[in-house]
mmCIF file of N, CA and C in Angstrom:
data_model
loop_
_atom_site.group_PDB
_atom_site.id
_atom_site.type_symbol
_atom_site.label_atom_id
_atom_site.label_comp_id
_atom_site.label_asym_id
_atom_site.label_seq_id
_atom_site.Cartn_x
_atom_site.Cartn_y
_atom_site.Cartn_z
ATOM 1 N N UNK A 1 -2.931 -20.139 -3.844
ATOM 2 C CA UNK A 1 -2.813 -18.782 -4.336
ATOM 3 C C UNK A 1 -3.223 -17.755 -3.288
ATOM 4 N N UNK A 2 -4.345 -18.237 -2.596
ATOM 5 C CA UNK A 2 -4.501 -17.148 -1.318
ATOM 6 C C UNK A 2 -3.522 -17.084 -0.035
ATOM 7 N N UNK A 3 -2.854 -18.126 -0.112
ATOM 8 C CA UNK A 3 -1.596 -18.163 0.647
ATOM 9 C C UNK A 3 -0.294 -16.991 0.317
ATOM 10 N N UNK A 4 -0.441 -16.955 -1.056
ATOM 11 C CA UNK A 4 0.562 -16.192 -1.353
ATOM 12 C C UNK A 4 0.522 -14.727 -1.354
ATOM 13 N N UNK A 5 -1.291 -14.826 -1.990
ATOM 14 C CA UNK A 5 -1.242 -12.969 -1.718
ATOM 15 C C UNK A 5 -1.812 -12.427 -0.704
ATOM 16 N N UNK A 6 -1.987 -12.922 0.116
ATOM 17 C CA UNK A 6 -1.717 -13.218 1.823
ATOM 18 C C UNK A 6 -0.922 -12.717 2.167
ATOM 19 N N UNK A 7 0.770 -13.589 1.868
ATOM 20 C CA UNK A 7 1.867 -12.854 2.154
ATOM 21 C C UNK A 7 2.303 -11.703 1.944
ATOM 22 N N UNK A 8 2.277 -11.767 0.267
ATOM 23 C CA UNK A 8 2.748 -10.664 -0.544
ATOM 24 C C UNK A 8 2.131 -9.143 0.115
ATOM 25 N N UNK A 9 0.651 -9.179 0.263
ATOM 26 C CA UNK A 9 0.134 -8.033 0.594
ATOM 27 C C UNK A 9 0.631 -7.571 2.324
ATOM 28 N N UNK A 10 1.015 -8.573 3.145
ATOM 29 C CA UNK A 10 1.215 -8.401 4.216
ATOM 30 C C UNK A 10 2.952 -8.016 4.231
ATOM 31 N N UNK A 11 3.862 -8.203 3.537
ATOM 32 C CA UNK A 11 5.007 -7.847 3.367
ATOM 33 C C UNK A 11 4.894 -6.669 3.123
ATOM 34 N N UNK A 12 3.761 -6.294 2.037
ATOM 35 C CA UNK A 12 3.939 -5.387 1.349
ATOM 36 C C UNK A 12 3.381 -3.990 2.562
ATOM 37 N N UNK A 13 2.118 -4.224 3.477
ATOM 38 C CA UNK A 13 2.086 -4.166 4.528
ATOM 39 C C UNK A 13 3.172 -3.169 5.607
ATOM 40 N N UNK A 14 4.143 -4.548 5.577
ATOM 41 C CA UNK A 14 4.951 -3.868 6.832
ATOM 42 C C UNK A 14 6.079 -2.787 5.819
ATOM 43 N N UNK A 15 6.403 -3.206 4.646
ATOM 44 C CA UNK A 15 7.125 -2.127 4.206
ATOM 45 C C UNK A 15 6.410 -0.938 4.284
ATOM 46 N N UNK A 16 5.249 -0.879 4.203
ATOM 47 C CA UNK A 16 4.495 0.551 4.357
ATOM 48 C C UNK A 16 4.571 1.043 5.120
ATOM 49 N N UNK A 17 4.187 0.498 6.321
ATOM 50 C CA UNK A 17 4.037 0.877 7.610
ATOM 51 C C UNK A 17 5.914 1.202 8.109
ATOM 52 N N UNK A 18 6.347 0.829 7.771
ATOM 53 C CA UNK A 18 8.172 1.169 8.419
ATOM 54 C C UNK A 18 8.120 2.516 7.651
ATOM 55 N N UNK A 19 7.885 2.922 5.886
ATOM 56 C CA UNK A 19 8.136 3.936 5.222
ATOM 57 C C UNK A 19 7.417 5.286 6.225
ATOM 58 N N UNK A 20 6.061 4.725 6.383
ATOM 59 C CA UNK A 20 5.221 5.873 6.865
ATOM 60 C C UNK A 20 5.818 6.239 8.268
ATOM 61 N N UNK A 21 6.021 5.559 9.188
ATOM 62 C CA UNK A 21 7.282 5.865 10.143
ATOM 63 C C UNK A 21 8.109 6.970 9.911
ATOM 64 N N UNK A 22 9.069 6.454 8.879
ATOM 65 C CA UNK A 22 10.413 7.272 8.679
ATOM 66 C C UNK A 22 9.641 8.559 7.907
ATOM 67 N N UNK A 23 8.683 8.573 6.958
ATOM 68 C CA UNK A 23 8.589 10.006 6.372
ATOM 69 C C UNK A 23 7.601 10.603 7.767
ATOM 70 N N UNK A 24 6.731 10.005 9.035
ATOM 71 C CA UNK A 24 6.006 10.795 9.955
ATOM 72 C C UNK A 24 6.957 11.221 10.843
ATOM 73 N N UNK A 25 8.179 10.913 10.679
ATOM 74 C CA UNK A 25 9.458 11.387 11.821
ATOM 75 C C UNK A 25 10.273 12.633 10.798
ATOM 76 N N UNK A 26 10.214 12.029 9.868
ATOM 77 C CA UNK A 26 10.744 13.552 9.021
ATOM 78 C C UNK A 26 10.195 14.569 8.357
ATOM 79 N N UNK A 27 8.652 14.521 8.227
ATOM 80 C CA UNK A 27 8.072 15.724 7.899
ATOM 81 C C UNK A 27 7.615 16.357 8.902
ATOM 82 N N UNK A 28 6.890 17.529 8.900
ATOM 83 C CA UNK A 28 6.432 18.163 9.722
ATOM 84 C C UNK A 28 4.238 17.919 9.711
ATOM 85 N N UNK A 29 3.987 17.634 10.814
ATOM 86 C CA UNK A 29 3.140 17.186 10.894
ATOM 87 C C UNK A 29 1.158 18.281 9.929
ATOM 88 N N UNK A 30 1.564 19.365 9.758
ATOM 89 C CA UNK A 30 0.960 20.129 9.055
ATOM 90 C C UNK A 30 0.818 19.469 7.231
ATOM 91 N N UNK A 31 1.903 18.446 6.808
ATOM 92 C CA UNK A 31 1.442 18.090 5.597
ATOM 93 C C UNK A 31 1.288 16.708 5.470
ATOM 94 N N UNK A 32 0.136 16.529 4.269
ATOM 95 C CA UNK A 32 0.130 15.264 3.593
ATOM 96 C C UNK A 32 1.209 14.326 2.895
ATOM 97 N N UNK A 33 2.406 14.277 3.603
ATOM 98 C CA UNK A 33 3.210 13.752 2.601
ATOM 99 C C UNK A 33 3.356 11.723 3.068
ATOM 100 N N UNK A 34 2.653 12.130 4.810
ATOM 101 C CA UNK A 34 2.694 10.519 5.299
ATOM 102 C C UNK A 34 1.430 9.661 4.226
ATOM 103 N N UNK A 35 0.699 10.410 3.711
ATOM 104 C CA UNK A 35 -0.488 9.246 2.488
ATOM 105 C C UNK A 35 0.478 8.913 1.340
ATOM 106 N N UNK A 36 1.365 9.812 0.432
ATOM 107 C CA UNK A 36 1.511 9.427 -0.491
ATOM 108 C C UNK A 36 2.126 7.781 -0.844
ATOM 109 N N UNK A 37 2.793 8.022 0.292
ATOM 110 C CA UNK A 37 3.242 5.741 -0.503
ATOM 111 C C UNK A 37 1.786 5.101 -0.514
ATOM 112 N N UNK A 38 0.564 5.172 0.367
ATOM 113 C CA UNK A 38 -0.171 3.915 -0.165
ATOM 114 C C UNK A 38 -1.415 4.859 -1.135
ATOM 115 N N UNK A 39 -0.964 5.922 -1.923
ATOM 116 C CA UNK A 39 -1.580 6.410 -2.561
ATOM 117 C C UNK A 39 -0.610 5.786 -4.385
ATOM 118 N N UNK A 40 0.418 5.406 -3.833
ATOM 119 C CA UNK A 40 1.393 5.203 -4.902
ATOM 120 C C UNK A 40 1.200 3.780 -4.981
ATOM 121 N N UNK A 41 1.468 3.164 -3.744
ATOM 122 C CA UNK A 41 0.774 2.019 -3.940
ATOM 123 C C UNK A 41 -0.280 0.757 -4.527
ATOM 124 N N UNK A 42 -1.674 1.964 -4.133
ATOM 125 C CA UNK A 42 -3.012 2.036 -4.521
ATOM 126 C C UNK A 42 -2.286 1.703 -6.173
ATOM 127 N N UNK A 43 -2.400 2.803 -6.446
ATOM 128 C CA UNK A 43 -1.843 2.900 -7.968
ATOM 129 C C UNK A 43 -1.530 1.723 -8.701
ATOM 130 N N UNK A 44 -0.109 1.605 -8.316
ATOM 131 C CA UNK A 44 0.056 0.349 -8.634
ATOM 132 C C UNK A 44 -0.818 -1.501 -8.427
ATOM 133 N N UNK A 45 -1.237 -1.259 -7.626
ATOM 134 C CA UNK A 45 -2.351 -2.389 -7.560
ATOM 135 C C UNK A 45 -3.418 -2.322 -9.070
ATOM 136 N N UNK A 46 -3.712 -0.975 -8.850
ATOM 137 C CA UNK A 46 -4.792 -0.730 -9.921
ATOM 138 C C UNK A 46 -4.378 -1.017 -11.371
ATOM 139 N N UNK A 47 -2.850 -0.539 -11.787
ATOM 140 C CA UNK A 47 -2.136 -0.970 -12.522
ATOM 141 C C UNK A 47 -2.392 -2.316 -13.069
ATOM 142 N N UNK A 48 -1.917 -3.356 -11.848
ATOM 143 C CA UNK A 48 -1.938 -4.776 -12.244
ATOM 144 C C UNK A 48 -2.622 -5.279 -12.478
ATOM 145 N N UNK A 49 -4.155 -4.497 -11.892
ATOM 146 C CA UNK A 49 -5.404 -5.356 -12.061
ATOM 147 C C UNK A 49 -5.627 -4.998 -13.310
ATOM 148 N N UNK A 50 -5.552 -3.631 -14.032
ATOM 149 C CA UNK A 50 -5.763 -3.801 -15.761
ATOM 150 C C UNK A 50 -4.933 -4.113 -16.162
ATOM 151 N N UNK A 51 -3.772 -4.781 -15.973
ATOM 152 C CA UNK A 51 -3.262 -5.456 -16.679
ATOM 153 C C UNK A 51 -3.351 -6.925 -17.013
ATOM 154 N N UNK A 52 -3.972 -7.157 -15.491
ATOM 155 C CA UNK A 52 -4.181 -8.993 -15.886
ATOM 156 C C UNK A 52 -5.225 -9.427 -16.560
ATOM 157 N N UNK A 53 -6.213 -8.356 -16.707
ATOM 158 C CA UNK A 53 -7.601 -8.068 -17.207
ATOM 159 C C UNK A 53 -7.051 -9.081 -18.868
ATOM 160 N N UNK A 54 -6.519 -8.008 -19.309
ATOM 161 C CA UNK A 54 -5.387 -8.268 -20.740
ATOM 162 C C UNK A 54 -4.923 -9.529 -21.326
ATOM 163 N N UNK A 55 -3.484 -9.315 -20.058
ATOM 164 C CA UNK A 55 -2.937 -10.449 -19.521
ATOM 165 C C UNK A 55 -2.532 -11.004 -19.219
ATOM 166 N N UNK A 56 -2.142 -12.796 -19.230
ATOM 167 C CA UNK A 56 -2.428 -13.644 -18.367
ATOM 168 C C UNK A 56 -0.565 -14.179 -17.627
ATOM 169 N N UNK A 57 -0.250 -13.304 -17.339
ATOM 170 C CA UNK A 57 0.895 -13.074 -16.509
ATOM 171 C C UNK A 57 1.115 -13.509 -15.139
ATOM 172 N N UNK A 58 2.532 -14.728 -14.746
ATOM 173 C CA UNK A 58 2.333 -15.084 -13.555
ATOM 174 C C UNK A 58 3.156 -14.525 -13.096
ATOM 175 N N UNK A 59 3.442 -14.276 -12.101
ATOM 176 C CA UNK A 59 5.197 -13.816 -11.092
ATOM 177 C C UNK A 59 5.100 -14.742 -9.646
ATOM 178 N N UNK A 60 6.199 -15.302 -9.391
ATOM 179 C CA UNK A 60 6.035 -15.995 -8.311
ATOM 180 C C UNK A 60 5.112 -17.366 -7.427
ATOM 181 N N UNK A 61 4.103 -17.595 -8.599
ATOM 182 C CA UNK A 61 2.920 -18.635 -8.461
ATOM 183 C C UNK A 61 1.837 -17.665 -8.246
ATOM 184 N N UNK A 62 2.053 -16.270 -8.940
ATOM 185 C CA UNK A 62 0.299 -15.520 -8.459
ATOM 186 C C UNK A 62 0.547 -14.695 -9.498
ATOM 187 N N UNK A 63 -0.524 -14.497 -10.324
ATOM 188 C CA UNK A 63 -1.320 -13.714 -11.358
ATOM 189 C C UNK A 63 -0.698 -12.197 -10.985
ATOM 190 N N UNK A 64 -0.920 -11.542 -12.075
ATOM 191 C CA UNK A 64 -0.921 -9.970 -11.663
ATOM 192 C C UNK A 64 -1.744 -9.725 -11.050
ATOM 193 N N UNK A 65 -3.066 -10.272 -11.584
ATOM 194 C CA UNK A 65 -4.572 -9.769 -10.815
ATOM 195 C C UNK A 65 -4.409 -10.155 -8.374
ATOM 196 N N UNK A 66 -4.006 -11.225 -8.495
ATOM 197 C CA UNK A 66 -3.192 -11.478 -7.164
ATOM 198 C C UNK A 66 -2.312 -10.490 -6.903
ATOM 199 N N UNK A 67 -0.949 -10.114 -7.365
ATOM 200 C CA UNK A 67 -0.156 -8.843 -6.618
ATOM 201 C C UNK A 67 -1.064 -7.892 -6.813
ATOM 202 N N UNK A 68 -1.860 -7.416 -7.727
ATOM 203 C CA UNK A 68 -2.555 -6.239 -7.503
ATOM 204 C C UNK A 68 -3.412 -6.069 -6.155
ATOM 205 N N UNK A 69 -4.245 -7.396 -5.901
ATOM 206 C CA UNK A 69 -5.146 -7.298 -4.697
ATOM 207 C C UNK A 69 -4.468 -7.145 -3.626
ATOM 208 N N UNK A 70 -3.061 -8.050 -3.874
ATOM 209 C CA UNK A 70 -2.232 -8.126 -2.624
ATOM 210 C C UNK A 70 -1.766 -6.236 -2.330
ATOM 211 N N UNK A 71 -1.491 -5.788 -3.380
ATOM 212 C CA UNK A 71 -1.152 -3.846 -2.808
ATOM 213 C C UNK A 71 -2.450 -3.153 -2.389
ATOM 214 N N UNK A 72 -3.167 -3.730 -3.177
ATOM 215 C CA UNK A 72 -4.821 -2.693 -3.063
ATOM 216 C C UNK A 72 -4.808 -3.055 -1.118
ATOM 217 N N UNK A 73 -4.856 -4.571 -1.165
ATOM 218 C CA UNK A 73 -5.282 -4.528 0.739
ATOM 219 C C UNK A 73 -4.158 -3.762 1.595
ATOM 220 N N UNK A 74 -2.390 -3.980 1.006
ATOM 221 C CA UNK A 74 -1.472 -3.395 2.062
ATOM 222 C C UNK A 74 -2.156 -1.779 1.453
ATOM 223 N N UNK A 75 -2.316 -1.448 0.800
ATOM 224 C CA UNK A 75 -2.547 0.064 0.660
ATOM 225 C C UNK A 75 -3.734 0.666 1.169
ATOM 226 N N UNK A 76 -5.108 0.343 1.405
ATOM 227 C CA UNK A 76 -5.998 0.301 2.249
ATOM 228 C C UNK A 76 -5.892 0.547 3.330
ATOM 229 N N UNK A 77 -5.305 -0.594 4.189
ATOM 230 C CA UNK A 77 -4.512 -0.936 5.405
ATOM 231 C C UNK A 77 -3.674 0.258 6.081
ATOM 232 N N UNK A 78 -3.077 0.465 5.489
ATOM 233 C CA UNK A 78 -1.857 1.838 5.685
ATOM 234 C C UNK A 78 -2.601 2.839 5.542
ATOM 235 N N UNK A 79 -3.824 3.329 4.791
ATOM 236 C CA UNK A 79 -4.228 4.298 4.775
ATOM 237 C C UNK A 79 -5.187 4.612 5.870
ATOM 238 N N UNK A 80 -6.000 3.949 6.286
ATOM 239 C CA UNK A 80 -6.969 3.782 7.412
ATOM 240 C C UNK A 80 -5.786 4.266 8.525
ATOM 241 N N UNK A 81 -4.804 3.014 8.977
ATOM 242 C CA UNK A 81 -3.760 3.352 10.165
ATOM 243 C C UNK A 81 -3.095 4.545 9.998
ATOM 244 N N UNK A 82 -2.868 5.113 8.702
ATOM 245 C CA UNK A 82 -2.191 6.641 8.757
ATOM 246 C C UNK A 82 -3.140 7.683 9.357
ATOM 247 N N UNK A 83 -4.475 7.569 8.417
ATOM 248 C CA UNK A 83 -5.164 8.293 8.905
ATOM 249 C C UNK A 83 -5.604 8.586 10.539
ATOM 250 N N UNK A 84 -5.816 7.046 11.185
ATOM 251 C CA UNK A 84 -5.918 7.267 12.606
ATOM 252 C C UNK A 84 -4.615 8.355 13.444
ATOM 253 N N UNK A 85 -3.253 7.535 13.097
ATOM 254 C CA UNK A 85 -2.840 8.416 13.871
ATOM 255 C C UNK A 85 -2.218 9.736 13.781
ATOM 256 N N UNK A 86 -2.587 9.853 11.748
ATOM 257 C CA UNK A 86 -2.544 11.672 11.717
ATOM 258 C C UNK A 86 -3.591 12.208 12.282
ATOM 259 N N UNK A 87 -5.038 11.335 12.762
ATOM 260 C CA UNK A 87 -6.131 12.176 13.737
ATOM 261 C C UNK A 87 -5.344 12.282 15.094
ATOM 262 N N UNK A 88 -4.876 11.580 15.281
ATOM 263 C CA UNK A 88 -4.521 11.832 16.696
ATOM 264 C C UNK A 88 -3.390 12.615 17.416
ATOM 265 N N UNK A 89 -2.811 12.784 16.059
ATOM 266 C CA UNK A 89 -1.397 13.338 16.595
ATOM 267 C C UNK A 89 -1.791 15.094 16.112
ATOM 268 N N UNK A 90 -3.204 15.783 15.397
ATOM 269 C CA UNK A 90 -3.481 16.829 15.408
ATOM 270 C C UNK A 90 -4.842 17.164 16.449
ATOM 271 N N UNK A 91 -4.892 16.141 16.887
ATOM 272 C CA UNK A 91 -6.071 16.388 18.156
ATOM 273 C C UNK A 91 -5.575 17.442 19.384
#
């Protein structure tokens, strides 16, 4: 099971990181709009985790409570790395 949300969160990961790309090339660097996917993200993790609380739901060989952790870490992840290089790119 840690194999999987391993993956899952690391897929989930690079889709972030490609999105935050394409919206830091098309907005203008004055707004917050590069946080919102792993703020949407976040979300959804949080989602799954009260839901598995509930219940006991598998998808793929992993719990909800698993995809949830698996978004909570890609969403973390993305947020830290956004943040670095929206510091750097207003330095």
């Amino acid at each position: 099971m840690f194999g999987t949300a391993l993956l899952i969160g690391l897929v989930a990961l690079i889709v972030l990181m490609v999105l935050n790309i394409i919206i830091s090339k098309a907005s203008s660097y004055s707004k917050y709009t590069i946080y919102i996917p792993a703020i949407i993200v976040f979300a959804i993790g949080m989602i799954l985790i009260f839901i598995s609380v509930t219940q006991n739901i598998v998808v793929s060989g992993l719990g909800l409570g698993g995809w949830g952790i698996a978004f909570l870490f890609a969403a973390a992840v993305t947020a830290v790395s956004t943040s670095i290089v929206d510091s750097g790119q207003h330095s």
